[in-house]
């Protein structure tokens, strides 16, 4: 993969990746580090990225794993004697982990949606695009967009129950 293509496909997603990392890690600096780790990993494996049809979805999955690893490392620290001890983590750590697990389940449920439903849902909820903008980008008529969104939300709700 050329540097220009990498920049067009991947670096343009930096803001979205940072927002997701910030939500998971709840720390600006750590979110920046996680996104930096993501881009290092992606750059090292750039030749394998040619076949990725949905860079944003793939990047979110890799980023989520990086963030969860950082949370695990934050939780454990190695004492001088080599024994593991629980690190002090601000806030209620169990609630944070529960929220992260729920986010992982939601992301997995979104991945399981049909392509058109997933695309429309992501454009509307993540990117915050209007129905008109989505229709213009995808070529899907307004009423069909509403139906696709409704179906996608219903499927996600049913999976949550």
CSV table of N, CA and C in Angstrom, one decimal:
chain,number,residue,atom,x,y,z
A,1,UNK,N,0.9,-1.2,0.0
A,1,UNK,CA,0.0,0.0,0.0
A,1,UNK,C,0.9,1.2,0.0
A,2,UNK,N,0.6,2.2,-0.9
A,2,UNK,CA,1.4,3.4,-1.0
A,2,UNK,C,1.1,4.3,0.2
A,3,UNK,N,2.1,5.2,0.5
A,3,UNK,CA,1.8,6.1,1.6
A,3,UNK,C,0.6,7.0,1.3
A,4,UNK,N,0.4,7.4,0.0
A,4,UNK,CA,-0.7,8.2,-0.3
A,4,UNK,C,-2.1,7.5,0.0
A,5,UNK,N,-2.1,6.3,-0.4
A,5,UNK,CA,-3.4,5.5,-0.2
A,5,UNK,C,-3.6,5.3,1.3
A,6,UNK,N,-2.5,5.0,2.0
A,6,UNK,CA,-2.6,4.8,3.5
A,6,UNK,C,-3.2,6.1,4.1
A,7,UNK,N,-2.7,7.2,3.7
A,7,UNK,CA,-3.1,8.5,4.2
A,7,UNK,C,-4.6,8.7,3.9
A,8,UNK,N,-5.0,8.4,2.6
A,8,UNK,CA,-6.4,8.6,2.2
A,8,UNK,C,-7.3,7.7,2.9
A,9,UNK,N,-7.0,6.4,3.1
A,9,UNK,CA,-7.9,5.4,3.6
A,9,UNK,C,-7.9,5.4,5.2
A,10,UNK,N,-6.7,5.6,5.8
A,10,UNK,CA,-6.6,5.4,7.2
A,10,UNK,C,-6.4,6.7,8.0
A,11,UNK,N,-5.5,7.6,7.6
A,11,UNK,CA,-5.2,8.8,8.4
A,11,UNK,C,-6.4,9.7,8.4
A,12,UNK,N,-7.3,9.7,7.4
A,12,UNK,CA,-8.5,10.5,7.5
A,12,UNK,C,-9.5,10.1,8.6
A,13,UNK,N,-9.3,8.9,9.1
A,13,UNK,CA,-10.2,8.4,10.2
A,13,UNK,C,-9.6,8.7,11.6
A,14,UNK,N,-8.6,9.5,11.7
A,14,UNK,CA,-7.9,9.7,13.0
A,14,UNK,C,-8.9,10.3,14.0
A,15,UNK,N,-9.7,11.3,13.6
A,15,UNK,CA,-10.6,11.9,14.6
A,15,UNK,C,-11.6,10.9,15.2
A,16,UNK,N,-12.2,10.1,14.3
A,16,UNK,CA,-13.1,9.1,14.7
A,16,UNK,C,-12.5,8.1,15.7
A,17,UNK,N,-11.3,7.7,15.3
A,17,UNK,CA,-10.5,6.7,16.2
A,17,UNK,C,-10.2,7.3,17.5
A,18,UNK,N,-9.8,8.6,17.5
A,18,UNK,CA,-9.5,9.2,18.8
A,18,UNK,C,-10.8,9.3,19.7
A,19,UNK,N,-11.9,9.7,19.1
A,19,UNK,CA,-13.1,9.8,19.9
A,19,UNK,C,-13.5,8.4,20.5
A,20,UNK,N,-13.3,7.4,19.8
A,20,UNK,CA,-13.7,6.0,20.3
A,20,UNK,C,-12.7,5.7,21.4
A,21,UNK,N,-11.4,5.9,21.2
A,21,UNK,CA,-10.4,5.6,22.2
A,21,UNK,C,-10.6,6.5,23.4
A,22,UNK,N,-11.0,7.7,23.3
A,22,UNK,CA,-11.3,8.6,24.4
A,22,UNK,C,-12.5,8.1,25.2
A,23,UNK,N,-13.5,7.6,24.5
A,23,UNK,CA,-14.7,7.0,25.2
A,23,UNK,C,-14.3,5.8,26.0
A,24,UNK,N,-13.5,4.9,25.4
A,24,UNK,CA,-13.1,3.7,26.1
A,24,UNK,C,-12.1,3.9,27.2
A,25,UNK,N,-11.1,4.7,27.0
A,25,UNK,CA,-10.1,4.9,28.0
A,25,UNK,C,-10.3,6.1,29.0
A,26,UNK,N,-11.2,7.0,28.6
A,26,UNK,CA,-11.6,8.1,29.5
A,26,UNK,C,-10.4,9.0,29.9
A,27,UNK,N,-9.5,9.1,28.9
A,27,UNK,CA,-8.3,9.9,29.2
A,27,UNK,C,-7.8,10.4,27.8
A,28,UNK,N,-7.6,11.7,27.6
A,28,UNK,CA,-7.2,12.3,26.4
A,28,UNK,C,-5.8,11.8,25.9
A,29,UNK,N,-4.9,11.9,26.8
A,29,UNK,CA,-3.5,11.5,26.5
A,29,UNK,C,-3.4,10.0,26.2
A,30,UNK,N,-4.1,9.2,26.9
A,30,UNK,CA,-4.0,7.8,26.7
A,30,UNK,C,-4.7,7.4,25.4
A,31,UNK,N,-5.8,8.2,25.1
A,31,UNK,CA,-6.5,7.9,23.8
A,31,UNK,C,-5.5,8.3,22.6
A,32,UNK,N,-4.8,9.4,22.8
A,32,UNK,CA,-3.8,9.7,21.7
A,32,UNK,C,-2.8,8.6,21.5
A,33,UNK,N,-2.3,8.1,22.7
A,33,UNK,CA,-1.3,7.0,22.6
A,33,UNK,C,-1.9,5.8,22.0
A,34,UNK,N,-3.1,5.5,22.3
A,34,UNK,CA,-3.8,4.3,21.7
A,34,UNK,C,-3.9,4.4,20.2
A,35,UNK,N,-4.3,5.6,19.8
A,35,UNK,CA,-4.5,5.8,18.3
A,35,UNK,C,-3.1,5.8,17.6
A,36,UNK,N,-2.1,6.3,18.3
A,36,UNK,CA,-0.7,6.2,17.8
A,36,UNK,C,-0.3,4.7,17.6
A,37,UNK,N,-0.6,3.9,18.6
A,37,UNK,CA,-0.3,2.5,18.6
A,37,UNK,C,-1.0,1.8,17.4
A,38,UNK,N,-2.3,2.2,17.2
A,38,UNK,CA,-3.1,1.7,16.1
A,38,UNK,C,-2.4,2.0,14.8
A,39,UNK,N,-2.0,3.2,14.6
A,39,UNK,CA,-1.4,3.6,13.3
A,39,UNK,C,0.0,2.9,13.1
A,40,UNK,N,0.7,2.7,14.2
A,40,UNK,CA,2.0,2.0,14.1
A,40,UNK,C,1.7,0.5,13.6
A,41,UNK,N,0.7,-0.1,14.2
A,41,UNK,CA,0.3,-1.4,13.9
A,41,UNK,C,-0.2,-1.5,12.4
A,42,UNK,N,-1.0,-0.6,12.1
A,42,UNK,CA,-1.5,-0.6,10.7
A,42,UNK,C,-0.4,-0.3,9.7
A,43,UNK,N,0.5,0.6,10.0
A,43,UNK,CA,1.6,0.9,9.0
A,43,UNK,C,2.5,-0.3,8.9
A,44,UNK,N,2.8,-1.0,10.0
A,44,UNK,CA,3.7,-2.2,9.9
A,44,UNK,C,3.0,-3.3,9.0
A,45,UNK,N,1.7,-3.3,9.0
A,45,UNK,CA,1.0,-4.4,8.3
A,45,UNK,C,0.3,-3.8,7.1
A,46,UNK,N,0.8,-2.7,6.5
A,46,UNK,CA,0.1,-2.0,5.4
A,46,UNK,C,-0.1,-2.8,4.2
A,47,UNK,N,0.8,-3.7,3.9
A,47,UNK,CA,0.6,-4.5,2.7
A,47,UNK,C,-0.6,-5.5,2.8
A,48,UNK,N,-0.9,-5.9,4.1
A,48,UNK,CA,-2.1,-6.8,4.3
A,48,UNK,C,-3.4,-6.0,4.3
A,49,UNK,N,-3.3,-4.7,4.3
A,49,UNK,CA,-4.5,-3.8,4.4
A,49,UNK,C,-5.2,-3.6,3.1
A,50,UNK,N,-4.6,-4.1,2.0
A,50,UNK,CA,-5.2,-3.9,0.7
A,50,UNK,C,-6.6,-4.5,0.5
A,51,UNK,N,-6.8,-5.6,1.2
A,51,UNK,CA,-8.1,-6.3,1.0
A,51,UNK,C,-9.2,-5.9,2.0
A,52,UNK,N,-8.9,-4.9,2.8
A,52,UNK,CA,-9.9,-4.5,3.8
A,52,UNK,C,-10.9,-3.6,3.1
A,53,UNK,N,-12.2,-4.1,3.2
A,53,UNK,CA,-13.2,-3.3,2.5
A,53,UNK,C,-13.8,-2.2,3.3
A,54,UNK,N,-13.7,-2.3,4.7
A,54,UNK,CA,-14.2,-1.3,5.5
A,54,UNK,C,-13.1,-0.9,6.5
A,55,UNK,N,-12.3,0.1,6.1
A,55,UNK,CA,-11.2,0.5,7.0
A,55,UNK,C,-11.6,1.0,8.3
A,56,UNK,N,-12.7,1.7,8.4
A,56,UNK,CA,-13.2,2.2,9.7
A,56,UNK,C,-13.6,1.1,10.6
A,57,UNK,N,-14.3,0.2,10.1
A,57,UNK,CA,-14.7,-1.0,11.0
A,57,UNK,C,-13.6,-1.8,11.5
A,58,UNK,N,-12.6,-2.1,10.5
A,58,UNK,CA,-11.4,-2.8,10.9
A,58,UNK,C,-10.6,-2.0,11.9
A,59,UNK,N,-10.4,-0.8,11.7
A,59,UNK,CA,-9.6,0.1,12.6
A,59,UNK,C,-10.3,0.1,14.0
A,60,UNK,N,-11.6,0.2,14.0
A,60,UNK,CA,-12.3,0.3,15.3
A,60,UNK,C,-12.0,-1.0,16.1
A,61,UNK,N,-12.1,-2.1,15.4
A,61,UNK,CA,-11.9,-3.4,16.1
A,61,UNK,C,-10.5,-3.5,16.6
A,62,UNK,N,-9.5,-3.1,15.8
A,62,UNK,CA,-8.1,-3.2,16.3
A,62,UNK,C,-7.9,-2.2,17.5
A,63,UNK,N,-8.5,-1.0,17.3
A,63,UNK,CA,-8.3,0.0,18.4
A,63,UNK,C,-9.0,-0.4,19.7
A,64,UNK,N,-10.2,-1.1,19.6
A,64,UNK,CA,-10.8,-1.6,20.8
A,64,UNK,C,-9.9,-2.5,21.5
A,65,UNK,N,-9.3,-3.4,20.8
A,65,UNK,CA,-8.4,-4.4,21.4
A,65,UNK,C,-7.2,-3.7,22.0
A,66,UNK,N,-6.6,-2.7,21.4
A,66,UNK,CA,-5.5,-2.0,22.0
A,66,UNK,C,-6.0,-1.3,23.2
A,67,UNK,N,-7.1,-0.7,23.2
A,67,UNK,CA,-7.6,0.0,24.4
A,67,UNK,C,-7.9,-1.0,25.6
A,68,UNK,N,-8.5,-2.1,25.3
A,68,UNK,CA,-8.7,-3.1,26.3
A,68,UNK,C,-7.4,-3.6,26.9
A,69,UNK,N,-6.4,-3.8,26.1
A,69,UNK,CA,-5.1,-4.2,26.6
A,69,UNK,C,-4.5,-3.1,27.5
A,70,UNK,N,-4.7,-1.9,27.1
A,70,UNK,CA,-4.2,-0.8,28.0
A,70,UNK,C,-4.9,-0.8,29.3
A,71,UNK,N,-6.2,-1.0,29.3
A,71,UNK,CA,-7.0,-1.1,30.6
A,71,UNK,C,-6.5,-2.2,31.5
A,72,UNK,N,-6.2,-3.4,30.9
A,72,UNK,CA,-5.7,-4.5,31.6
A,72,UNK,C,-4.4,-4.2,32.2
A,73,UNK,N,-3.5,-3.6,31.4
A,73,UNK,CA,-2.2,-3.2,31.9
A,73,UNK,C,-2.2,-2.2,33.0
A,74,UNK,N,-3.2,-1.2,32.9
A,74,UNK,CA,-3.4,-0.2,33.9
A,74,UNK,C,-3.8,-0.8,35.2
A,75,UNK,N,-4.5,-1.9,35.1
A,75,UNK,CA,-5.1,-2.5,36.3
A,75,UNK,C,-4.0,-3.3,37.1
A,76,UNK,N,-3.1,-3.8,36.3
A,76,UNK,CA,-2.1,-4.6,37.0
A,76,UNK,C,-0.7,-3.9,37.0
A,77,UNK,N,0.0,-4.0,38.0
A,77,UNK,CA,1.3,-3.4,38.0
A,77,UNK,C,2.2,-4.5,38.7
A,78,UNK,N,3.4,-4.5,38.2
A,78,UNK,CA,4.4,-5.5,38.7
A,78,UNK,C,5.2,-4.8,39.9
A,79,UNK,N,5.1,-5.4,41.0
A,79,UNK,CA,5.8,-4.9,42.2
A,79,UNK,C,7.3,-5.3,42.0
A,80,UNK,N,8.1,-4.7,42.8
A,80,UNK,CA,9.6,-4.9,42.7
A,80,UNK,C,9.9,-6.4,42.9
A,81,UNK,N,9.2,-7.1,43.8
A,81,UNK,CA,9.4,-8.5,44.0
A,81,UNK,C,8.9,-9.4,43.0
A,82,UNK,N,8.3,-8.9,41.9
A,82,UNK,CA,7.8,-9.7,40.9
A,82,UNK,C,6.4,-10.2,41.1
A,83,UNK,N,5.8,-9.8,42.2
A,83,UNK,CA,4.4,-10.2,42.5
A,83,UNK,C,3.4,-9.2,41.9
A,84,UNK,N,2.3,-9.7,41.3
A,84,UNK,CA,1.4,-8.7,40.7
A,84,UNK,C,0.5,-8.2,41.8
A,85,UNK,N,0.2,-6.9,41.8
A,85,UNK,CA,-0.7,-6.2,42.7
A,85,UNK,C,-1.7,-5.4,41.9
A,86,UNK,N,-2.8,-5.2,42.5
A,86,UNK,CA,-3.8,-4.4,41.9
A,86,UNK,C,-3.4,-2.9,41.9
A,87,UNK,N,-3.4,-2.3,40.8
A,87,UNK,CA,-3.1,-0.8,40.7
A,87,UNK,C,-4.3,0.0,41.2
A,88,UNK,N,-4.0,1.2,41.6
A,88,UNK,CA,-5.1,2.1,42.0
A,88,UNK,C,-5.6,2.7,40.7
A,89,UNK,N,-6.9,2.5,40.5
A,89,UNK,CA,-7.6,3.0,39.3
A,89,UNK,C,-8.7,3.9,39.8
A,90,UNK,N,-8.7,5.2,39.3
A,90,UNK,CA,-9.8,6.1,39.8
A,90,UNK,C,-11.1,5.6,39.3
A,91,UNK,N,-12.2,5.9,40.1
A,91,UNK,CA,-13.5,5.6,39.7
A,91,UNK,C,-13.8,4.1,40.0
A,92,UNK,N,-15.0,3.7,39.6
A,92,UNK,CA,-15.4,2.3,39.9
A,92,UNK,C,-15.0,1.5,38.7
A,93,UNK,N,-14.0,0.7,38.9
A,93,UNK,CA,-13.4,0.0,37.8
A,93,UNK,C,-14.3,-1.0,37.2
A,94,UNK,N,-15.1,-1.7,38.0
A,94,UNK,CA,-16.1,-2.7,37.5
A,94,UNK,C,-17.1,-2.1,36.6
A,95,UNK,N,-17.6,-0.9,36.9
A,95,UNK,CA,-18.5,-0.2,36.0
A,95,UNK,C,-17.9,0.1,34.7
A,96,UNK,N,-16.6,0.6,34.7
A,96,UNK,CA,-15.9,0.9,33.5
A,96,UNK,C,-15.7,-0.3,32.6
A,97,UNK,N,-15.4,-1.4,33.2
A,97,UNK,CA,-15.2,-2.7,32.4
A,97,UNK,C,-16.5,-3.1,31.9
A,98,UNK,N,-17.6,-3.0,32.7
A,98,UNK,CA,-18.9,-3.4,32.2
A,98,UNK,C,-19.3,-2.5,31.0
A,99,UNK,N,-19.0,-1.2,31.0
A,99,UNK,CA,-19.4,-0.3,29.9
A,99,UNK,C,-18.5,-0.7,28.7
A,100,UNK,N,-17.3,-1.1,28.9
A,100,UNK,CA,-16.4,-1.5,27.8
A,100,UNK,C,-16.9,-2.8,27.1
A,101,UNK,N,-17.4,-3.7,27.9
A,101,UNK,CA,-17.9,-4.9,27.4
A,101,UNK,C,-19.2,-4.7,26.7
A,102,UNK,N,-20.0,-3.8,27.2
A,102,UNK,CA,-21.3,-3.5,26.4
A,102,UNK,C,-21.0,-2.8,25.1
A,103,UNK,N,-19.9,-2.0,25.1
A,103,UNK,CA,-19.5,-1.3,23.8
A,103,UNK,C,-19.0,-2.4,22.8
A,104,UNK,N,-18.3,-3.4,23.3
A,104,UNK,CA,-17.8,-4.4,22.4
A,104,UNK,C,-18.9,-5.2,21.9
A,105,UNK,N,-20.0,-5.5,22.7
A,105,UNK,CA,-21.1,-6.2,22.2
A,105,UNK,C,-21.9,-5.4,21.2
A,106,UNK,N,-22.0,-4.1,21.4
A,106,UNK,CA,-22.7,-3.3,20.4
A,106,UNK,C,-22.0,-3.3,19.1
A,107,UNK,N,-20.6,-3.1,19.2
A,107,UNK,CA,-19.8,-3.1,17.9
A,107,UNK,C,-19.9,-4.4,17.2
A,108,UNK,N,-19.9,-5.5,17.9
A,108,UNK,CA,-20.1,-6.9,17.3
A,108,UNK,C,-21.5,-7.0,16.6
A,109,UNK,N,-22.5,-6.5,17.3
A,109,UNK,CA,-23.9,-6.5,16.8
A,109,UNK,C,-24.0,-5.7,15.5
A,110,UNK,N,-23.3,-4.5,15.5
A,110,UNK,CA,-23.3,-3.7,14.3
A,110,UNK,C,-22.6,-4.4,13.2
A,111,UNK,N,-21.5,-5.0,13.5
A,111,UNK,CA,-20.8,-5.8,12.4
A,111,UNK,C,-21.6,-6.9,11.8
A,112,UNK,N,-22.6,-7.4,12.5
A,112,UNK,CA,-23.4,-8.5,12.0
A,112,UNK,C,-24.6,-8.0,11.2
A,113,UNK,N,-24.8,-6.7,11.1
A,113,UNK,CA,-25.9,-6.2,10.3
A,113,UNK,C,-25.5,-6.3,8.8
A,114,UNK,N,-26.5,-6.4,7.9
A,114,UNK,CA,-26.2,-6.4,6.5
A,114,UNK,C,-25.5,-5.1,6.1
A,115,UNK,N,-24.8,-5.2,5.0
A,115,UNK,CA,-23.9,-4.0,4.6
A,115,UNK,C,-24.7,-2.7,4.5
A,116,UNK,N,-25.8,-2.7,3.8
A,116,UNK,CA,-26.5,-1.5,3.6
A,116,UNK,C,-27.0,-0.9,5.0
A,117,UNK,N,-27.6,-1.8,5.8
A,117,UNK,CA,-28.1,-1.3,7.1
A,117,UNK,C,-26.9,-0.7,8.0
A,118,UNK,N,-25.8,-1.5,8.0
A,118,UNK,CA,-24.6,-1.0,8.8
A,118,UNK,C,-24.1,0.3,8.2
A,119,UNK,N,-24.0,0.5,6.9
A,119,UNK,CA,-23.5,1.7,6.4
A,119,UNK,C,-24.4,2.9,6.7
A,120,UNK,N,-25.7,2.7,6.5
A,120,UNK,CA,-26.6,3.8,6.8
A,120,UNK,C,-26.6,4.1,8.3
A,121,UNK,N,-26.6,3.1,9.2
A,121,UNK,CA,-26.6,3.3,10.6
A,121,UNK,C,-25.3,4.1,11.0
A,122,UNK,N,-24.2,3.7,10.5
A,122,UNK,CA,-22.9,4.4,10.9
A,122,UNK,C,-22.9,5.8,10.4
A,123,UNK,N,-23.4,6.0,9.2
A,123,UNK,CA,-23.4,7.4,8.6
A,123,UNK,C,-24.3,8.3,9.4
A,124,UNK,N,-25.4,7.7,9.9
A,124,UNK,CA,-26.4,8.5,10.6
A,124,UNK,C,-26.0,8.8,12.1
A,125,UNK,N,-25.5,7.7,12.8
A,125,UNK,CA,-25.2,7.8,14.2
A,125,UNK,C,-23.8,8.2,14.5
A,126,UNK,N,-22.8,7.6,13.8
A,126,UNK,CA,-21.4,7.9,14.1
A,126,UNK,C,-21.0,9.2,13.4
A,127,UNK,N,-21.3,9.4,12.1
A,127,UNK,CA,-20.9,10.6,11.4
A,127,UNK,C,-21.9,11.7,11.6
A,128,UNK,N,-23.1,11.4,12.0
A,128,UNK,CA,-24.1,12.5,12.3
A,128,UNK,C,-24.6,13.1,11.0
A,129,UNK,N,-24.6,12.4,9.9
A,129,UNK,CA,-25.1,12.9,8.6
A,129,UNK,C,-26.6,13.0,8.6
A,130,UNK,N,-27.1,14.0,7.8
A,130,UNK,CA,-28.5,14.1,7.6
A,130,UNK,C,-29.0,13.0,6.6
A,131,UNK,N,-30.3,12.8,6.6
A,131,UNK,CA,-30.8,11.8,5.6
A,131,UNK,C,-30.5,12.3,4.2
A,132,UNK,N,-30.5,13.6,3.9
A,132,UNK,CA,-30.2,14.1,2.6
A,132,UNK,C,-28.8,13.8,2.2
A,133,UNK,N,-27.9,14.0,3.1
A,133,UNK,CA,-26.5,13.7,2.9
A,133,UNK,C,-26.2,12.3,2.6
A,134,UNK,N,-26.8,11.4,3.4
A,134,UNK,CA,-26.7,10.0,3.3
A,134,UNK,C,-27.3,9.5,1.9
A,135,UNK,N,-28.4,10.1,1.6
A,135,UNK,CA,-29.0,9.7,0.3
A,135,UNK,C,-28.1,10.2,-0.9
A,136,UNK,N,-27.6,11.3,-0.8
A,136,UNK,CA,-26.7,11.8,-1.8
A,136,UNK,C,-25.4,10.9,-1.9
A,137,UNK,N,-24.9,10.5,-0.8
A,137,UNK,CA,-23.6,9.7,-0.8
A,137,UNK,C,-23.9,8.3,-1.3
A,138,UNK,N,-25.0,7.7,-0.9
A,138,UNK,CA,-25.3,6.3,-1.2
A,138,UNK,C,-26.2,6.1,-2.4
A,139,UNK,N,-26.9,7.1,-2.7
A,139,UNK,CA,-27.9,6.9,-3.8
A,139,UNK,C,-29.2,6.2,-3.4
A,140,UNK,N,-29.3,6.0,-2.1
A,140,UNK,CA,-30.5,5.3,-1.6
A,140,UNK,C,-31.6,6.4,-1.3
A,141,UNK,N,-32.8,6.2,-1.8
A,141,UNK,CA,-33.9,7.2,-1.6
A,141,UNK,C,-34.2,7.4,-0.1
A,142,UNK,N,-34.7,8.6,0.2
A,142,UNK,CA,-35.0,9.0,1.6
A,142,UNK,C,-35.8,7.9,2.3
A,143,UNK,N,-36.9,7.5,1.8
A,143,UNK,CA,-37.8,6.6,2.4
A,143,UNK,C,-37.1,5.2,2.7
A,144,UNK,N,-36.3,4.8,1.7
A,144,UNK,CA,-35.6,3.5,1.9
A,144,UNK,C,-34.6,3.7,3.0
A,145,UNK,N,-34.0,4.9,3.2
A,145,UNK,CA,-33.0,5.1,4.3
A,145,UNK,C,-33.7,4.9,5.6
A,146,UNK,N,-34.9,5.5,5.7
A,146,UNK,CA,-35.7,5.4,7.0
A,146,UNK,C,-36.0,4.0,7.3
A,147,UNK,N,-36.4,3.2,6.3
A,147,UNK,CA,-36.7,1.8,6.5
A,147,UNK,C,-35.4,1.0,6.9
A,148,UNK,N,-34.3,1.3,6.2
A,148,UNK,CA,-33.0,0.6,6.6
A,148,UNK,C,-32.6,0.9,8.0
A,149,UNK,N,-32.7,2.2,8.4
A,149,UNK,CA,-32.4,2.6,9.8
A,149,UNK,C,-33.3,1.9,10.8
A,150,UNK,N,-34.5,1.9,10.5
A,150,UNK,CA,-35.5,1.2,11.4
A,150,UNK,C,-35.2,-0.3,11.6
A,151,UNK,N,-34.9,-0.9,10.5
A,151,UNK,CA,-34.6,-2.4,10.5
A,151,UNK,C,-33.3,-2.6,11.3
A,152,UNK,N,-32.3,-1.8,11.1
A,152,UNK,CA,-31.0,-1.9,11.8
A,152,UNK,C,-31.2,-1.7,13.3
A,153,UNK,N,-31.9,-0.7,13.6
A,153,UNK,CA,-32.1,-0.4,15.1
A,153,UNK,C,-32.9,-1.5,15.7
A,154,UNK,N,-33.9,-2.0,15.0
A,154,UNK,CA,-34.7,-3.1,15.6
A,154,UNK,C,-33.9,-4.4,15.8
A,155,UNK,N,-33.0,-4.7,14.8
A,155,UNK,CA,-32.1,-5.8,15.0
A,155,UNK,C,-31.2,-5.7,16.2
A,156,UNK,N,-30.6,-4.4,16.3
A,156,UNK,CA,-29.7,-4.2,17.5
A,156,UNK,C,-30.5,-4.3,18.8
A,157,UNK,N,-31.7,-3.8,18.8
A,157,UNK,CA,-32.5,-3.9,20.0
A,157,UNK,C,-32.8,-5.3,20.4
A,158,UNK,N,-33.2,-6.1,19.4
A,158,UNK,CA,-33.5,-7.5,19.6
A,158,UNK,C,-32.2,-8.3,20.1
A,159,UNK,N,-31.1,-7.9,19.6
A,159,UNK,CA,-29.8,-8.6,20.1
A,159,UNK,C,-29.5,-8.2,21.5
A,160,UNK,N,-29.9,-7.0,21.9
A,160,UNK,CA,-29.6,-6.5,23.2
A,160,UNK,C,-30.5,-7.2,24.3
A,161,UNK,N,-31.6,-7.7,23.9
A,161,UNK,CA,-32.5,-8.4,24.8
A,161,UNK,C,-32.2,-9.8,25.1
